[in-house]
Tab-separated table of C-alpha atoms and ligand atoms in Angstrom:
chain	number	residue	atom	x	y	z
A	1	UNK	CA	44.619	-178.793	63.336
A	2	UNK	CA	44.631	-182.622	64.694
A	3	UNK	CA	45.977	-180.813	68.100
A	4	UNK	CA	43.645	-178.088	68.125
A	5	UNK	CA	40.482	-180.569	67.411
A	6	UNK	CA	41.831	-182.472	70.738
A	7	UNK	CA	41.965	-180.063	72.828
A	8	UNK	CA	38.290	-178.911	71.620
A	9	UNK	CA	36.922	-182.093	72.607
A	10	UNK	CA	39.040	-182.603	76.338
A	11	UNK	CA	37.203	-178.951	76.890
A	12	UNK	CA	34.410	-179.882	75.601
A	13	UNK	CA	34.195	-183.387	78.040
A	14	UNK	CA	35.749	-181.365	80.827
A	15	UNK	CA	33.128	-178.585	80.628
A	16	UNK	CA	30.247	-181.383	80.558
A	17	UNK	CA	31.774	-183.257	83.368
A	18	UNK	CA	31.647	-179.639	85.752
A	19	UNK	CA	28.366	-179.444	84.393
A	20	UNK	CA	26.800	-182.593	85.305
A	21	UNK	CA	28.617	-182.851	88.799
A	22	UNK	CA	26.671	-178.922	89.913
A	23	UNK	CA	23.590	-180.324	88.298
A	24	UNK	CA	23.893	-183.661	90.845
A	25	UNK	CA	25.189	-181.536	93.624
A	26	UNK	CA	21.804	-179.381	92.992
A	27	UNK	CA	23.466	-175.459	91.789
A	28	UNK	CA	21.678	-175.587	88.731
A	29	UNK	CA	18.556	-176.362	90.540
A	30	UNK	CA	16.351	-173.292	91.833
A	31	UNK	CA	16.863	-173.340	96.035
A	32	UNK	CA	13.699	-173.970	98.045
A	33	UNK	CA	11.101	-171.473	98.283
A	34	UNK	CA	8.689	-171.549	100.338
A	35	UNK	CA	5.414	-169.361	102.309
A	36	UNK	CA	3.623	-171.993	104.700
A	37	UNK	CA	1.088	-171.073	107.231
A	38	UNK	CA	0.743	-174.148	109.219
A	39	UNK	CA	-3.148	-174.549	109.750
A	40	UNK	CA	-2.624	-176.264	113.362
A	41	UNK	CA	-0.090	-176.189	115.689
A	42	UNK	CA	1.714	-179.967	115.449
A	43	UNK	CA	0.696	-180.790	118.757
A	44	UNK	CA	-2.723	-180.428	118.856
A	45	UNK	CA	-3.186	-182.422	115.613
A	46	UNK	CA	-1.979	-185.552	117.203
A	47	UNK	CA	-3.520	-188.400	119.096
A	48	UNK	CA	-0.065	-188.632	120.551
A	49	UNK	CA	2.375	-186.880	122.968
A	50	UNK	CA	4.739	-184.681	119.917
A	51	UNK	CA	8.318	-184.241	121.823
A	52	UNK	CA	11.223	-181.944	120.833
A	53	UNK	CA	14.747	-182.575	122.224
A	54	UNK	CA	15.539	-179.022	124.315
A	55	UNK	CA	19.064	-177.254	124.642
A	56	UNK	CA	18.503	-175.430	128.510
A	57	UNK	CA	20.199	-172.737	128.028
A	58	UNK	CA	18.255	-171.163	125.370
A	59	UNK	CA	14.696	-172.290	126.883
A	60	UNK	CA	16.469	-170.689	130.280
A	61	UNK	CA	17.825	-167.430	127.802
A	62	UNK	CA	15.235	-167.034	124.662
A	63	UNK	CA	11.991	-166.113	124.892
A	64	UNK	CA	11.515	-166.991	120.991
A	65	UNK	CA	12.574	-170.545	121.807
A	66	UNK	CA	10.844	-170.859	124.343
A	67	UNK	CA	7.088	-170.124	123.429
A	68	UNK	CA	7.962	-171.877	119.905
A	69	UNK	CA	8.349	-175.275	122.177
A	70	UNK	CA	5.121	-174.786	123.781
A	71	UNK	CA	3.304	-173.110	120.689
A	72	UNK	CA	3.847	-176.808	118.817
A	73	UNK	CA	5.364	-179.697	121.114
A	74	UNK	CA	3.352	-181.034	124.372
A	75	UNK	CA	6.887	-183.315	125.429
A	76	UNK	CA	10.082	-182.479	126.244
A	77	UNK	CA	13.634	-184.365	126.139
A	78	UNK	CA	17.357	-182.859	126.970
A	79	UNK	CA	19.499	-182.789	124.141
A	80	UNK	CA	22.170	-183.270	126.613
A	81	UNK	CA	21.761	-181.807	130.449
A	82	UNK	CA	20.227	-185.204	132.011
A	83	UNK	CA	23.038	-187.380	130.574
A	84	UNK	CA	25.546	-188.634	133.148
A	85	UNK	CA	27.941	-186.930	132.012
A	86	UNK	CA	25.828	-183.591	132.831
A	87	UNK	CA	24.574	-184.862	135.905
A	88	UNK	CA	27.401	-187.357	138.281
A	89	UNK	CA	30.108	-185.388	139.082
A	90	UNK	CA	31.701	-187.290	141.497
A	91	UNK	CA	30.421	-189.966	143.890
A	92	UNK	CA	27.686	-189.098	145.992
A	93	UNK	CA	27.645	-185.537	143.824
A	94	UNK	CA	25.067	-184.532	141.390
A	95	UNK	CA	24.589	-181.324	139.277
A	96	UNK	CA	20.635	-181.114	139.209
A	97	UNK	CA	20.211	-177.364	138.368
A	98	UNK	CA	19.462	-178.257	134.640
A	99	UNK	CA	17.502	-181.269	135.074
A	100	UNK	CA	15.542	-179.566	137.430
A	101	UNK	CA	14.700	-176.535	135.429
A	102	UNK	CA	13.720	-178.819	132.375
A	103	UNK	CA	11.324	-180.815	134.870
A	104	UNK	CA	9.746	-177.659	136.369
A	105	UNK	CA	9.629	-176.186	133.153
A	106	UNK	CA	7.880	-179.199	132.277
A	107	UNK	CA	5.403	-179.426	135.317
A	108	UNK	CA	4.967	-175.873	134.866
A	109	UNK	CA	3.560	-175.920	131.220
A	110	UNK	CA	1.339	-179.160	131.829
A	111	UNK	CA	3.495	-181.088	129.254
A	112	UNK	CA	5.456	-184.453	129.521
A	113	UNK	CA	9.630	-184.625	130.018
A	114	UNK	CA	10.716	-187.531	129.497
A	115	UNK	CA	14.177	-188.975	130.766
A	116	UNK	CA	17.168	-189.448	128.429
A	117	UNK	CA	19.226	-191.119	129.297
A	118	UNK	CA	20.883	-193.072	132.402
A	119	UNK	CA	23.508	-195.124	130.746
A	120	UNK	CA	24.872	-193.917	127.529
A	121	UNK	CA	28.811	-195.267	126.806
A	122	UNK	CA	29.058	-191.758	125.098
A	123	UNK	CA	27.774	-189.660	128.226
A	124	UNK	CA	30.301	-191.620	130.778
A	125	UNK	CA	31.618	-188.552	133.350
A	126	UNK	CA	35.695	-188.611	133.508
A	127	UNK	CA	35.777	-189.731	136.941
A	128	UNK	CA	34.133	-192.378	136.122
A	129	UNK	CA	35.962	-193.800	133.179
A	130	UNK	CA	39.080	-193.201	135.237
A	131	UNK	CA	37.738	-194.951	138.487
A	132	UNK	CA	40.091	-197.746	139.338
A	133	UNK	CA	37.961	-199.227	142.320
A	134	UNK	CA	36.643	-202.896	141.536
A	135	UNK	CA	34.113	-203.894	139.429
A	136	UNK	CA	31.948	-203.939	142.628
A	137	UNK	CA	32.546	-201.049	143.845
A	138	UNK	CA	32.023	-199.386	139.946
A	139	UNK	CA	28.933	-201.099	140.043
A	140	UNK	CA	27.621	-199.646	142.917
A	141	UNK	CA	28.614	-196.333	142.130
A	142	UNK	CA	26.306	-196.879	138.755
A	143	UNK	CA	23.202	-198.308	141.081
A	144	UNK	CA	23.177	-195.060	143.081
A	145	UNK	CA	23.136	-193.180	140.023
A	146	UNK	CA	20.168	-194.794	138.937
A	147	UNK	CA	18.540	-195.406	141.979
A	148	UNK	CA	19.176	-191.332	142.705
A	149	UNK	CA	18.145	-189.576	139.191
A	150	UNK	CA	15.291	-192.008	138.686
A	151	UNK	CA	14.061	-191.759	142.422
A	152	UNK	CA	14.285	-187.931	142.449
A	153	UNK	CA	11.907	-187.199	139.386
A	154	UNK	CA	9.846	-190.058	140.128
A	155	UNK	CA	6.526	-187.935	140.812
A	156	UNK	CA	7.157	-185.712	137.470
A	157	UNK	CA	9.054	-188.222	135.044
A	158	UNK	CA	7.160	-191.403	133.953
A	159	UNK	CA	9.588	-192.429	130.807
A	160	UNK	CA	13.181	-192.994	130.743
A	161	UNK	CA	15.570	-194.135	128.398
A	162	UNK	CA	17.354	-196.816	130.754
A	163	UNK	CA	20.176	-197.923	128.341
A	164	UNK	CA	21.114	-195.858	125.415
A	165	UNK	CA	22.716	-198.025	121.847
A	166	UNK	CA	24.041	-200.768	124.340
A	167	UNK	CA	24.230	-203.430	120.804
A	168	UNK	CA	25.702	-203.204	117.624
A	169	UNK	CA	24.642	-205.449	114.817
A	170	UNK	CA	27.185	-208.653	116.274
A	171	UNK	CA	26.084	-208.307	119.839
A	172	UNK	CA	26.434	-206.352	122.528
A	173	UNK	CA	28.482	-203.429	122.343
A	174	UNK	CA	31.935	-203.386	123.849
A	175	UNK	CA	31.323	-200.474	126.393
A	176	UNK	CA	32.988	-199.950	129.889
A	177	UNK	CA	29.339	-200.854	131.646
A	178	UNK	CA	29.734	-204.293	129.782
A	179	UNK	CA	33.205	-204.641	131.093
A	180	UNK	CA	32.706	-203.939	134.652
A	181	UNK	CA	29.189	-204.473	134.654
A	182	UNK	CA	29.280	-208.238	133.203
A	183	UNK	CA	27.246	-209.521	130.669
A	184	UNK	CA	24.296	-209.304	132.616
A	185	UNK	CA	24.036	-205.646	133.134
A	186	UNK	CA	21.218	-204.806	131.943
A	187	UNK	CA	18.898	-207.002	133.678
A	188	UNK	CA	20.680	-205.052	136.903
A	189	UNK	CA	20.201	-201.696	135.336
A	190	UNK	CA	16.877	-202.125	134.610
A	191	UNK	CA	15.811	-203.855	137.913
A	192	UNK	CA	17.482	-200.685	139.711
A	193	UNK	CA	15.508	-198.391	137.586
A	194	UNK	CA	12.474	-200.196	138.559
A	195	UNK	CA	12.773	-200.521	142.066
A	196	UNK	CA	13.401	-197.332	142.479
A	197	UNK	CA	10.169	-196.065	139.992
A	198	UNK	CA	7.789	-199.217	139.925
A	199	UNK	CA	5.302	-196.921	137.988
A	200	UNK	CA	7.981	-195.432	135.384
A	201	UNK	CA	7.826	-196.697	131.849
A	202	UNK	CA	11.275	-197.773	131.014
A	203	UNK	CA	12.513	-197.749	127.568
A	204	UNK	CA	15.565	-199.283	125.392
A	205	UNK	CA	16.970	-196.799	122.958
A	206	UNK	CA	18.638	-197.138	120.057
A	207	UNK	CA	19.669	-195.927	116.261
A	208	UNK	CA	19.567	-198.612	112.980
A	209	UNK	CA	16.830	-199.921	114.299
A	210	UNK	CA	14.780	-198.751	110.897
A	211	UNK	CA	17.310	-199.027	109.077
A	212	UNK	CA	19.481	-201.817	109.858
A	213	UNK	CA	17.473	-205.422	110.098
A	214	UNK	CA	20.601	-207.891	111.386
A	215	UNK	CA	20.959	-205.058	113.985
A	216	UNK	CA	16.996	-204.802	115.032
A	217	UNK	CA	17.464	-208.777	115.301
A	218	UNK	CA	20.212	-208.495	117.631
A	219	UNK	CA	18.503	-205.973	119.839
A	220	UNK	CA	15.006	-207.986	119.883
A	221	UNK	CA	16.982	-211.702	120.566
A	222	UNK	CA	18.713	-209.930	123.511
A	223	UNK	CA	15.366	-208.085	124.976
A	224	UNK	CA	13.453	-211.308	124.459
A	225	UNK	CA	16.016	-213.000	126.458
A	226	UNK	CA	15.735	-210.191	129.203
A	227	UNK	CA	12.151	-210.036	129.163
A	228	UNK	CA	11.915	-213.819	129.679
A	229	UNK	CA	13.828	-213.572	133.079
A	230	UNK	CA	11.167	-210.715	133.760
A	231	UNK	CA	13.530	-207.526	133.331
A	232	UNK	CA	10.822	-204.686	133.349
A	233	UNK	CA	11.877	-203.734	130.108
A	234	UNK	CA	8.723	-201.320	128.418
A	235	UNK	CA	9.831	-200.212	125.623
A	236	UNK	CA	11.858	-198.967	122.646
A	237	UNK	CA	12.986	-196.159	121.578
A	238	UNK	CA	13.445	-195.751	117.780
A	239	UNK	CA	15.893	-193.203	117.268
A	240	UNK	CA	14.965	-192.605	114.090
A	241	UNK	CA	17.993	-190.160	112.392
A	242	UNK	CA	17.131	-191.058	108.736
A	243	UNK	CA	18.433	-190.076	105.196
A	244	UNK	CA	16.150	-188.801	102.717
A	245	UNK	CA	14.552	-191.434	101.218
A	246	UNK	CA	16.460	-194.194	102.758
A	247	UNK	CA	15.363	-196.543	104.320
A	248	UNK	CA	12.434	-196.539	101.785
A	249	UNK	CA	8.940	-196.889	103.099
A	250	UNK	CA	8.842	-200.707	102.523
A	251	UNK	CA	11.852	-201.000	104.766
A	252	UNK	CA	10.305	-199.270	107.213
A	253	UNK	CA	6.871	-201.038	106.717
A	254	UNK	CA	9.117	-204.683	107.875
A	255	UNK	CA	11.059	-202.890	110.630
A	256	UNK	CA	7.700	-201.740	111.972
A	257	UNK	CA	6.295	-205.072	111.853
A	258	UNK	CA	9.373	-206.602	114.057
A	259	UNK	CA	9.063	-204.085	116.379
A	260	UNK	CA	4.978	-204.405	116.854
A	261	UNK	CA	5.282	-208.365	117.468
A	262	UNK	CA	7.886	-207.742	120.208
A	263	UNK	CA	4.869	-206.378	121.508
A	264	UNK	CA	6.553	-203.322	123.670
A	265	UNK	CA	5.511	-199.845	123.779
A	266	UNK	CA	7.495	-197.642	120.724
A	267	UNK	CA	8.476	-193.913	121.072
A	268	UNK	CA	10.244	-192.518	117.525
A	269	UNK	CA	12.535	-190.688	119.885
A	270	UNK	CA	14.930	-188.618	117.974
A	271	UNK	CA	13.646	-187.902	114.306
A	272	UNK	CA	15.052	-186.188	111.811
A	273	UNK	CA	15.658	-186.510	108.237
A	274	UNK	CA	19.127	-185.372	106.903
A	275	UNK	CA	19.502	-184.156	103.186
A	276	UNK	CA	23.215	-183.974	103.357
A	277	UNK	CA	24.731	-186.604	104.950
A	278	UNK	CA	27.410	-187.939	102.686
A	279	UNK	CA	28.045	-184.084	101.165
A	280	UNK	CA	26.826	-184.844	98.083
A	281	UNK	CA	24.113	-182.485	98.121
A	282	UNK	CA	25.441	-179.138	99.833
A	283	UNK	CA	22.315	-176.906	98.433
A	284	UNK	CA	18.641	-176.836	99.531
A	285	UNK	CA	16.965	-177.079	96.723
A	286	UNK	CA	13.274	-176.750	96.004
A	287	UNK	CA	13.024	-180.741	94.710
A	288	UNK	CA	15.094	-181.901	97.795
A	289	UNK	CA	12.516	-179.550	99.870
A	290	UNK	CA	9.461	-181.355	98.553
A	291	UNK	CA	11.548	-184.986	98.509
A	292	UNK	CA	11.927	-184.226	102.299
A	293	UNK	CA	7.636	-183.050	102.494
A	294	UNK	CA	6.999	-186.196	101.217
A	295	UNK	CA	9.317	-188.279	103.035
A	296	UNK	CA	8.576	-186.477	106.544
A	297	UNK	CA	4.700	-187.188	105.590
A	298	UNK	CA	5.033	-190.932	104.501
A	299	UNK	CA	7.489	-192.185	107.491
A	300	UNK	CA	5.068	-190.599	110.299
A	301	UNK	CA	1.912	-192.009	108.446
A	302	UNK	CA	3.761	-195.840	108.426
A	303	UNK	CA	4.928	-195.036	111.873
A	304	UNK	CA	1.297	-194.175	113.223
A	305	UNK	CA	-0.095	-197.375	111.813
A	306	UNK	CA	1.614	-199.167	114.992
A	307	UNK	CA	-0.587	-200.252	117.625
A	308	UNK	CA	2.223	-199.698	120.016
A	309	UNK	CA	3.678	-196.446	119.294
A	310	UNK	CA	3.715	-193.883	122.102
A	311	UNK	CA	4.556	-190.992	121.228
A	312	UNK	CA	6.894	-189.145	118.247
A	313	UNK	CA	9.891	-186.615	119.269
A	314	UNK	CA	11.951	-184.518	116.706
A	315	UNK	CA	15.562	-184.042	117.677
A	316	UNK	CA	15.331	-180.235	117.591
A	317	UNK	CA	12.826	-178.352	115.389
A	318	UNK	CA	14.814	-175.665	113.785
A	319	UNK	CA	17.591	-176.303	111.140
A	320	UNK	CA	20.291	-173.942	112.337
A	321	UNK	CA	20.261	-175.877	115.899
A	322	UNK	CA	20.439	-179.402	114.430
A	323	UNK	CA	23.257	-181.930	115.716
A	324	UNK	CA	24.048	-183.168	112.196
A	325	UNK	CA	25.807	-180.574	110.586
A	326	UNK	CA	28.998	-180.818	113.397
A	327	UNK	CA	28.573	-184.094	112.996
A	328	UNK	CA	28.812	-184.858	109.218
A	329	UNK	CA	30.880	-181.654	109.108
A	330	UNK	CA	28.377	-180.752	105.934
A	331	UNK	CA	25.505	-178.553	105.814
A	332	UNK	CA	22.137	-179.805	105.913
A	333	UNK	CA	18.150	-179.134	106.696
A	334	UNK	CA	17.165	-181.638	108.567
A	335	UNK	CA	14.267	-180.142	110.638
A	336	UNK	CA	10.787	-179.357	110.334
A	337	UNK	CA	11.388	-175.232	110.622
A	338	UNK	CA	14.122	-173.243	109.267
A	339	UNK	CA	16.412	-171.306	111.037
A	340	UNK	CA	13.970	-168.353	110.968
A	341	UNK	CA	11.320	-171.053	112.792
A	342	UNK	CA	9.396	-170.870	109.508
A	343	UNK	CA	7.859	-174.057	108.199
A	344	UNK	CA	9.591	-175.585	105.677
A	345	UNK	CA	7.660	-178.401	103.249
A	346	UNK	CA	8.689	-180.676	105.659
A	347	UNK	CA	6.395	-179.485	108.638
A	348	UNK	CA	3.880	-179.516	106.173
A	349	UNK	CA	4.191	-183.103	105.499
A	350	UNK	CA	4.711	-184.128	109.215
A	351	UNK	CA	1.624	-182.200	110.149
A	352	UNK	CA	-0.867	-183.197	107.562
A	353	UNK	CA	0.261	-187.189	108.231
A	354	UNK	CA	-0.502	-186.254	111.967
A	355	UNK	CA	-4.102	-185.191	110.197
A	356	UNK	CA	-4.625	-188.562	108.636
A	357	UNK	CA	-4.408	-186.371	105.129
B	1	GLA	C1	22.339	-190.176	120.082
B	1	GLA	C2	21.811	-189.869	121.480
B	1	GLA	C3	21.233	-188.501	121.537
B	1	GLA	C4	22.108	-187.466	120.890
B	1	GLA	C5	22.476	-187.878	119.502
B	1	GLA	C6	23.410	-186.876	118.895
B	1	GLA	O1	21.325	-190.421	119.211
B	1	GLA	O2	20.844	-190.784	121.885
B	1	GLA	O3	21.049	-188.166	122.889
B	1	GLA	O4	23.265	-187.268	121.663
B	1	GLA	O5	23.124	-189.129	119.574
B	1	GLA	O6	23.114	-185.577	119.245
């Protein structure tokens, strides 16, 4: 009997246990539902250029895509094909059939491209990591790089990411440009960017820099410092990958505030807004679908208080072409559209903050 009233209660705790962990993961929730009819198209509602981060092939291949882009987004900004990786193939030999189709697609369409991104210690070509020339000689091989991508699109690009995440939150990151380029690399890079643009806009990019405060003080010490030997530093772009609700809006409110007194021009360069980024919540549910609305609708209202900011880009618009999934190795809905390019909540949210509603 003693046994038997044992076992009922291990069940019993057992069975409550299963049952709280699929109400937290979200299966006992209904999924998201939704029928929105977006009353303007995104870009039109904005006082700002709205970019999208493009994969070529299907704006080359899909005719879907393609109008969708132009339909909602008046800026463009490879996903990948004007990395270095994509582009240097060897000295003196450059693979510019993608980059150029993105910037005549762009010239074509009367809508902005701009350039991301000419150093990136993610996007370094083979060849290059393997070069065992000196330090010079690596150098120089990085100057004509710059000097040639930024010098070719000068008439039709007039942004560029110069240096992509170059500091973590202790410094400068240990990358093979700060090892053969010395410590004062990016003064160089920048100058070479410059000379060989002198109108082009030329940005810093980087993630954490919402989210992460001892990292956005690293980055602004070390662009103060540039700026004050006169490195024609114009911006930053804030990447911008967030969780749902996290950083909270106060957070952002103080990042925002660092970044305006730096004084610089701000592009939110690659937002999106993961759900699932720890696995912990594997279904779409309606609640997370309206926690994302809301979220989508408050960051873009904070971020459009700054004096400074340039422009806003989404890193991809629909859900089942998002970067995060492969890279969390979970599912998520990160994106404004689903992968039917219907609005979800959170287009909603992002439109009606572009409204001022
Ligand atoms: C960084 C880069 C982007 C992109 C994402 C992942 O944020 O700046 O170009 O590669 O990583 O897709």
């Amino acid at each position: 009997m003693q046994k038997r009233f044992k076992t009922g209660i291990v069940c019993l705790l057992v069975g409550g246990i299963l049952l709280v962990t699929l109400w937290q993961l979200g299966y006992l929730d209904p999924p998201a539902q939704y029928d929105i009819q977006l009353d303007e198209n995104l870009k039109d509602a904005a006082g700002i250029p709205i970019g999208v981060a493009v994969d070529t092939y299907r704006l080359q291949n899909d005719n879907a895509y393609r109008s969708f882009i132009l339909q909602h987004f008046n800026c463009i900004v490879a996903e990948w094909q004007m990395k270095m990786k994509a582009i240097y193939l060897g000295p003196g030999e450059y693979e510019w059939t993608y980059a150029d189709y993105l910037v005549h697609f762009a010239y074509e369409n009367n809508i902005a491209i701009h350039g991301h991104t000419l150093l990136w210690h993610e996007s370094i070509p083979q060849w290059l990591k393997d070069y065992t020339g000196s330090d010079a000689e690596f150098a120089q091989l990085v100057e004509n790089y710059v000097r040639t991508v930024v010098g070719r699109y000068k008439d039709n690009i007039s942004t560029w990411d110069v240096v992509n995440e170059a500091f973590t939150n202790a410094g400068y990151r240990d990358t093979l440009f700060l090892q053969r380029l010395g410590p004062n690399y990016l003064a160089d890079v920048y100058q070479w960017a410059h000379e060989a643009d002198p109108d082009c806009q030329l940005y810093y990019n980087d993630y954490g820099t919402l989210e992460d405060p001892t990292k956005t003080g690293v980055i602004i010490a070390e662009i103060q410092k540039l700026l004050s030997t006169s490195a024609p530093i114009h911006g930053i772009g804030i990447q911008g990958h967030l969780h749902l609700n996290d950083p909270d809006l106060t957070s952002i409110a103080i990042a925002l505030g660092t970044w305006n007194a730096l004084g610089l021009n701000l592009r939110i360069s690659e937002l999106d807004v993961s759900i699932n980024w720890d696995g912990l919540r594997p279904v779409f549910t309606q609640a997370r679908a309206e926690s994302q609305r809301d979220y989508y609708h408050n960051v873009v209202e904070k971020f459009l208080t700054s004096p400074h900011l340039t422009s806003i880009s989404v890193w991809g618009f629909d859900d089942a072409h998002s970067w995060l999934p492969n890279h969390h190795h979970h599912p998520d809905w990160p994106l404004l559209f689903d992968g039917n390019y219907e609005p979800k909540p959170a287009a909603e949210g992002f439109l009606r903050a572009l409204q001022g509603l």
